[in-house]
XYZ file of C-alpha atoms in Angstrom:
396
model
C 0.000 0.000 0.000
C 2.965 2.513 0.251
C 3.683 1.931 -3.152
C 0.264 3.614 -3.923
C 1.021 6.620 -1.102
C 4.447 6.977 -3.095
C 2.857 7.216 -6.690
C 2.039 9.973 -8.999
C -1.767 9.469 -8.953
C -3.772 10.814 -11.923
C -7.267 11.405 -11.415
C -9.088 7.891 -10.945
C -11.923 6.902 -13.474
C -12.314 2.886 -11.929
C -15.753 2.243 -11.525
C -17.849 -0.263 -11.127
C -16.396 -1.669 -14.697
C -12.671 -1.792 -13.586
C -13.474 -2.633 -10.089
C -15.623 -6.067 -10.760
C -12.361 -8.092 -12.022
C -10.121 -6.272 -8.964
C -12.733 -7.799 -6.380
C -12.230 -11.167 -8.441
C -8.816 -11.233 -7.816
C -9.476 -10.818 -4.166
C -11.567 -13.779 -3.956
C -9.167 -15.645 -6.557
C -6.418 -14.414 -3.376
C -8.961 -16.445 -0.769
C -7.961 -19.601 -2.500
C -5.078 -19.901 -0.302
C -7.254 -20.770 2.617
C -8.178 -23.751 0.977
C -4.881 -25.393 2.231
C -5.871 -26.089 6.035
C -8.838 -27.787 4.060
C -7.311 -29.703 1.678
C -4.373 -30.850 4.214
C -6.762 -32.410 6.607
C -8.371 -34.482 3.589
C -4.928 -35.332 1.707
C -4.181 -36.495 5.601
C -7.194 -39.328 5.499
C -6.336 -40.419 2.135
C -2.743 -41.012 1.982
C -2.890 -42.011 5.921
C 0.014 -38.792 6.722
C 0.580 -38.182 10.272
C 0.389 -34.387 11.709
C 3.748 -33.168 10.960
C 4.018 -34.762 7.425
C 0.253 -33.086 6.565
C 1.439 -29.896 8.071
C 4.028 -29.725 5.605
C 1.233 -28.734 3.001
C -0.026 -25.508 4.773
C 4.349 -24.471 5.628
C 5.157 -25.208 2.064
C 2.555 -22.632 0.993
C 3.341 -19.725 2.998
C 7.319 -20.407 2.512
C 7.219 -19.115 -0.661
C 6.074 -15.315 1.036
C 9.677 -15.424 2.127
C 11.420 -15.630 -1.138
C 8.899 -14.154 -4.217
C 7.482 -11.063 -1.909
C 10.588 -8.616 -2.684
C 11.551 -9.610 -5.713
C 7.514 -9.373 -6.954
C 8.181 -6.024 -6.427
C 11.070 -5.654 -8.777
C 8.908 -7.307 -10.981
C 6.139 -4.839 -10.799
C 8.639 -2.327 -11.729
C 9.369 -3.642 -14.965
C 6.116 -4.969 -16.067
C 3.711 -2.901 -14.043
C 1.019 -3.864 -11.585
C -1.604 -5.592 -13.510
C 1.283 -7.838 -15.611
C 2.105 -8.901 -12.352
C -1.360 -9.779 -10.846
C -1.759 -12.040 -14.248
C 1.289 -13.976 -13.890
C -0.186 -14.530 -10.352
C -3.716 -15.495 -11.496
C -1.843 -18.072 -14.446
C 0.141 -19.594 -11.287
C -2.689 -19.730 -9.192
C -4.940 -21.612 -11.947
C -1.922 -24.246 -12.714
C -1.974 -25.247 -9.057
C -5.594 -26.003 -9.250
C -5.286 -27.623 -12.102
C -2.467 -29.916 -10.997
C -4.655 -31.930 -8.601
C -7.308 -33.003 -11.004
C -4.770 -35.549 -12.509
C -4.523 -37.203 -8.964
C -3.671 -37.091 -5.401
C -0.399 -38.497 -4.248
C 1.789 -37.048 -2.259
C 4.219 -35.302 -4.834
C 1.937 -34.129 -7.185
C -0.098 -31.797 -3.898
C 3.475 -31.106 -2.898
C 4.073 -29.575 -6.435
C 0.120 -28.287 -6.367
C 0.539 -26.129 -2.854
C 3.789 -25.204 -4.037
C 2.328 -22.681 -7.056
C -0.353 -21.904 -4.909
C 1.626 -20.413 -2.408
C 3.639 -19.036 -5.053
C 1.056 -17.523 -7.067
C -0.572 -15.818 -3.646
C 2.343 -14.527 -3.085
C 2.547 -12.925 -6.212
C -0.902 -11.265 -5.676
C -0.454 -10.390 -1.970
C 2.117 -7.853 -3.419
C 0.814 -6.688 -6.294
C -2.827 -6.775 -6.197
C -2.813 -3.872 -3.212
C -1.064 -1.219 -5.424
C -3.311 -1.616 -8.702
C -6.180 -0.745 -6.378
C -4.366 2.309 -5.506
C -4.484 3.454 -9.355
C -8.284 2.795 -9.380
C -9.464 4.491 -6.207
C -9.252 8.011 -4.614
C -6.556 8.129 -1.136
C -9.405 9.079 0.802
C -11.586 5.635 -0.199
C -8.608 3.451 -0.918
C -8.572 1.933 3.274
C -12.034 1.425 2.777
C -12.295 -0.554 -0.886
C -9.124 -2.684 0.596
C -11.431 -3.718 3.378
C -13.849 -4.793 0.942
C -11.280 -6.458 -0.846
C -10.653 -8.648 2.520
C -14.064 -9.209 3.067
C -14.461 -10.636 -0.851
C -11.291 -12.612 0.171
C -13.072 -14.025 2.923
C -15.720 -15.432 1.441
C -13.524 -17.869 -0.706
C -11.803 -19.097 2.574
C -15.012 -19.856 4.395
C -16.645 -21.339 1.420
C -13.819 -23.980 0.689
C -14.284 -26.447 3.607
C -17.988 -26.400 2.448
C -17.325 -27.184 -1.226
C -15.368 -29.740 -0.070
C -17.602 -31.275 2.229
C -20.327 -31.097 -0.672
C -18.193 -33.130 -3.111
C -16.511 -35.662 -0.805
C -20.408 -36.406 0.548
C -22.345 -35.984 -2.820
C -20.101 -36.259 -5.639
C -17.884 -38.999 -5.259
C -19.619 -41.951 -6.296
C -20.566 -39.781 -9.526
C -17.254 -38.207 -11.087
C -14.871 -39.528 -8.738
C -13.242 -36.362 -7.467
C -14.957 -36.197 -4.195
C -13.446 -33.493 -2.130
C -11.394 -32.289 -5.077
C -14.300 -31.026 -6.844
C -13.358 -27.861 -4.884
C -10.295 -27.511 -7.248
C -12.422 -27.232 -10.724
C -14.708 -24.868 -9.210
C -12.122 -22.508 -7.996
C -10.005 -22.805 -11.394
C -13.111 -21.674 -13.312
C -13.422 -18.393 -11.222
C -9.871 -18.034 -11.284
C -9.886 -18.453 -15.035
C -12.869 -15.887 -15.606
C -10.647 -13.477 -13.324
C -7.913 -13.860 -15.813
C -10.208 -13.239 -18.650
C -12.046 -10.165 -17.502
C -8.279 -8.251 -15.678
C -7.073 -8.603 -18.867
C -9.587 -7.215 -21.280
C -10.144 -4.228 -18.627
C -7.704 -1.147 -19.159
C -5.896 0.386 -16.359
C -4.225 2.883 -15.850
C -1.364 3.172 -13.558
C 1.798 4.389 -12.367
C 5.028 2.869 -11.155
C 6.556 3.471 -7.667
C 9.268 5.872 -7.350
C 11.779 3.534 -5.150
C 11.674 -0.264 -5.223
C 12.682 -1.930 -1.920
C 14.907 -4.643 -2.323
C 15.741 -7.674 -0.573
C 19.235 -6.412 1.533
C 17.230 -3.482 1.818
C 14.676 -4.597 3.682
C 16.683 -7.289 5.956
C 18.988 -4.365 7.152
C 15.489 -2.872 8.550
C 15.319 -6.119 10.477
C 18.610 -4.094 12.797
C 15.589 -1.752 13.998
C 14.226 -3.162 17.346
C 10.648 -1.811 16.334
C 10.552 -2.864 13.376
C 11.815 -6.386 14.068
C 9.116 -6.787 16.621
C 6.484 -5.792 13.986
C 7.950 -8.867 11.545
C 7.412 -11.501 14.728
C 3.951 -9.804 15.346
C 2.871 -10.420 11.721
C 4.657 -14.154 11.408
C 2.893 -14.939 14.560
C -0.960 -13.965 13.273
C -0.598 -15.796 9.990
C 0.802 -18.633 12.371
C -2.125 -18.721 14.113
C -4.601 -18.109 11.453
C -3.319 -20.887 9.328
C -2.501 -22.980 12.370
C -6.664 -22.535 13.591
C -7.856 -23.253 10.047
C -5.877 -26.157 9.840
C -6.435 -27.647 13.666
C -9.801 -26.731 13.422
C -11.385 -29.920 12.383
C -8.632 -31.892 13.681
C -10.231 -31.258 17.290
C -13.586 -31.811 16.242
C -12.666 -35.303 14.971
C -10.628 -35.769 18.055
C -13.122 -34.771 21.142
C -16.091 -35.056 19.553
C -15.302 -38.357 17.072
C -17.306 -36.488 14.087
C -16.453 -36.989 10.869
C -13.552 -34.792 8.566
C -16.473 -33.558 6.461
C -18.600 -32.368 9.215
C -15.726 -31.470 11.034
C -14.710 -29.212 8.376
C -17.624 -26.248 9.109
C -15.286 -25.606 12.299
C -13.043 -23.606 9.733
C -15.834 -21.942 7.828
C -16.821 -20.654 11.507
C -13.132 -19.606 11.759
C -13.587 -17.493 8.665
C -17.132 -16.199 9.270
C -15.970 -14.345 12.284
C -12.944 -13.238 11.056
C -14.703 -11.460 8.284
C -16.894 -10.094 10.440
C -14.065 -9.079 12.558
C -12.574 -7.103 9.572
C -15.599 -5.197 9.231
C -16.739 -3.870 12.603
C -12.949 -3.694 13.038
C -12.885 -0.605 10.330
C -15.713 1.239 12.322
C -14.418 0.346 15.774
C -11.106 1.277 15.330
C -12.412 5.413 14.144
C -13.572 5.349 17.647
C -11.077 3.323 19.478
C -7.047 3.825 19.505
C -5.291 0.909 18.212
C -3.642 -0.001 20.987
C -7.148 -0.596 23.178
C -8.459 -2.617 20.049
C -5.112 -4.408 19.687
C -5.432 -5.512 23.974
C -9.024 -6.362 23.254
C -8.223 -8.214 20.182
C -5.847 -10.591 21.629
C -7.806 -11.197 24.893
C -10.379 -12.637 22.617
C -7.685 -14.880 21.074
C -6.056 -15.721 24.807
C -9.669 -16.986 25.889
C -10.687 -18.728 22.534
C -7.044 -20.957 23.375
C -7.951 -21.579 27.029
C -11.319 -22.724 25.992
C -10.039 -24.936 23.040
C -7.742 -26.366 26.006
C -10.654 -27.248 27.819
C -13.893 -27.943 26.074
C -15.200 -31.225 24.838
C -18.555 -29.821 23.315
C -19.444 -29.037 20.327
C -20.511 -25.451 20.928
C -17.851 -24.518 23.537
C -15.218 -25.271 21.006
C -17.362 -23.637 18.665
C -17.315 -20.308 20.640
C -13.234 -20.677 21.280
C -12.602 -20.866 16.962
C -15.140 -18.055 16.692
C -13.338 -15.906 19.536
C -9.963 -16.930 17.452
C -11.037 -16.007 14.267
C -12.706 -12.050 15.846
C -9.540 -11.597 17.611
C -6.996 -12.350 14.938
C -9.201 -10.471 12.241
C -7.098 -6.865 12.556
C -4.123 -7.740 14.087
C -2.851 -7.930 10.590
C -4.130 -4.360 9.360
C -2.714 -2.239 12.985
C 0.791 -4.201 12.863
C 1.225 -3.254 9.192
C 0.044 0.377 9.946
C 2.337 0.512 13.027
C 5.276 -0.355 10.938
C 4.750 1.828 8.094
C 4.173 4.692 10.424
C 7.334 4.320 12.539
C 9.354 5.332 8.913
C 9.235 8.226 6.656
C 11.336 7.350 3.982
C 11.373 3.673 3.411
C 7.980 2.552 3.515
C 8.809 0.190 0.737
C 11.313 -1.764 2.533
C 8.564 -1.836 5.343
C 6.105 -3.010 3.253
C 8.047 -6.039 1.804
C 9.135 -6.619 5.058
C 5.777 -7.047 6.748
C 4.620 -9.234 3.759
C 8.047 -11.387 3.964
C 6.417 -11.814 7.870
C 3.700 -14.388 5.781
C 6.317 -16.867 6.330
C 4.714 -17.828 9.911
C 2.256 -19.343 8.206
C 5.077 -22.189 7.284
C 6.831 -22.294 10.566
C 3.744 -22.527 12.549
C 2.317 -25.630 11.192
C 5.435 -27.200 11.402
C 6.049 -26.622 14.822
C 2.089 -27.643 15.804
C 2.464 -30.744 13.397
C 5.580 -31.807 15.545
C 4.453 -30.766 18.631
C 1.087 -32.905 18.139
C 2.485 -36.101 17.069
C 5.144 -35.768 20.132
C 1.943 -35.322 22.379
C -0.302 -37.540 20.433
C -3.099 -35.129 20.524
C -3.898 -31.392 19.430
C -2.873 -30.090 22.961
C 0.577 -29.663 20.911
C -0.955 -27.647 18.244
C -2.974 -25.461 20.313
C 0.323 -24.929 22.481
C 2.544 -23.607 19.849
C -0.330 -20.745 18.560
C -1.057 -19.948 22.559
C 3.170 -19.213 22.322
C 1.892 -16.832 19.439
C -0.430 -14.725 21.419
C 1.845 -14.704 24.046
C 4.042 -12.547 22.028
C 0.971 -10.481 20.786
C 0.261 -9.543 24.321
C 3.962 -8.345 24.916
C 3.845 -6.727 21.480
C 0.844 -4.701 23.409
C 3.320 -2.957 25.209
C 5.128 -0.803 22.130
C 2.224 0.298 20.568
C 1.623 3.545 20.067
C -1.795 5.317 20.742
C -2.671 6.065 16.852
């Protein structure tokens, strides 16, 4: 987003014609959520234990770590919306990939592009909105774009339920059916961005990678990188563990199981909503304390409970809490800096990579346990941090 506040912005003339197939891409960005989903099942059929399905949801996000920066050099020399294409033709060749089976290499190669091709779009698909939309509105049309995001997380464990319940002894796919459907939107996204003109303008600095590692020397700053690698931890780490403890306390099976992550996502996009009108009235550091009390008390409960709705309520008080931690770490950051918001912004979007070193450490942590006490041990480590992270924030 600082590339857009760094810009030479000419006068926008989006509408609702250029902003249709920019809200695609958002929900084309939501198919990343579909990895907790997918893990779980890949995990019954190929009989994986927790670490080794794990690996699927730390693959995805590792690739934040090494395509984020250089995305932006790419951006520089093809522009914006080049960039959110080659994204959009990675994305649909990892959902493509698993139609022609589901061993273990082929998913392996599948997540791999996926994670690839999000993070692709995570970087460039923030900036094109910034050539479409007036400063004052841009915050609010990103929000939007979150919520449109969230809908494709929170409808994948449903699709997939729907297929592996209804479809399989008709085409076969089962589960996977999820994978068609979301390469058909992704493919119509590719087809409509790319016969809608836009106009936009290039950055005036591009952060590089040494760049932004020396910012890691900044105590601040460093803190801000842990705060973000510890909510995607935790928000892949929930959407993944999610069922997992439905099937374990409650012996249901992985397709019913599965609505604990929609509930995950429900309240999280309902969290990014009220959070946009709560936060006008409320300084970000009170919202931030609130915010990770919820997530604090949704761990203690998923500790605990061994009913249906009390672990219900834990996920849901998750998925509230973590909802803007995101959105005030990010802002903290790029407010600390005056001249190399770039570097900030890769940064913070390099800090994606918790969502591969969290699974790992829950997948190993279960197995060593033999239950998803381990799991939920490593995230409560995450909001552990968030609460000490309380203490620098400033009162913006």
């Amino acid at each position: 987003m600082d590339m857009a506040l760094n810009s030479k912005r000419s006068t926008p003339n989006s509408g609702l014609a250029q902003l249709v197939p920019v809200m695609l891409c958002f929900f084309a960005m939501g198919f990343v959520d579909l990895v907790g989903t997918a893990s779980n099942y890949v995990q019954k059929d190929l009989a994986l234990t927790d670490s080794q399905a794990n690996l699927f949801p730390s693959l995805v996000f590792f690739w934040f770590l090494i395509f984020s920066v250089p995305t932006g050099l790419l951006m520089n020399k093809i522009g914006r919306k080049k960039t959110v294409m080659v994204s959009l033709f990675v994305t649909l060749a990892s959902l493509i990939l698993p139609l022609f089976g589901d061993g273990f290499t082929l998913m392996l190669i599948a997540f791999s592009l996926l994670g690839i091709g999000n993070a692709l779009m995570q970087t460039s698909l923030n900036p094109l909105v910034s050539n479409l939309i007036h400063p004052s509105k841009l915050a609010s049309t990103l929000t939007f774009g979150q919520f449109v995001k969230a809908i494709a997380s929170f409808l994948a464990p449903i699709i997939a339920a729907w297929g592996a319940t209804t479809l399989m002894p008709t085409f076969g796919l089962g589960w996977r059916v999820l994978f068609p459907i979301y390469a058909a939107v992704c493919l119509l996204s590719v087809s409509i961005l790319g016969a809608t003109p836009i106009e936009e303008e290039r950055p005036d600095k591009v952060s590089s990678v040494a760049s932004c590692l020396k910012l890691l020397g900044r105590p601040f700053i460093l803190l801000c990188f842990i705060g973000i690698m510890c909510h995607v931890g935790i928000d892949v780490g929930t959407n993944t563990t999610a069922p997992k403890l439905l099937i374990e306390r409650l012996g249901m099976g992985l397709e019913e199981a599965g609505f604990a992550t929609s509930v995950y996502f429900i309240f999280r996009t309902i969290g990014c909503f009220s959070g946009s009108f709560i936060l006008r009235n409320m300084s970000s550091k009170a919202f931030f304390t609130i915010s990770v009390a919820m997530m604090l008390a949704g761990m203690a409960i998923l500790f605990a409970a061994d009913s249906l709705t009390m672990l219900y309520i834990g996920i849901a008080l998750i998925g509230y809490g973590n909802s803007n931690i995101f959105s005030i770490i990010f802002a903290q950051a790029l407010n600390s800096t005056d001249t190399e918001k770039n570097e900030v912004s890769g940064l913070m979007i390099m800090g994606l990579f918790g969502g591969t070193i969290f699974p790992l450490a829950m997948g190993f942590a279960s197995d060593y346990l033999g239950g998803q006490y381990g799991a939920i041990g490593v995230m409560t480590v995450g909001v552990i941090y968030l609460m000490c992270y309380i203490l620098k924030i400033k009162k913006a």
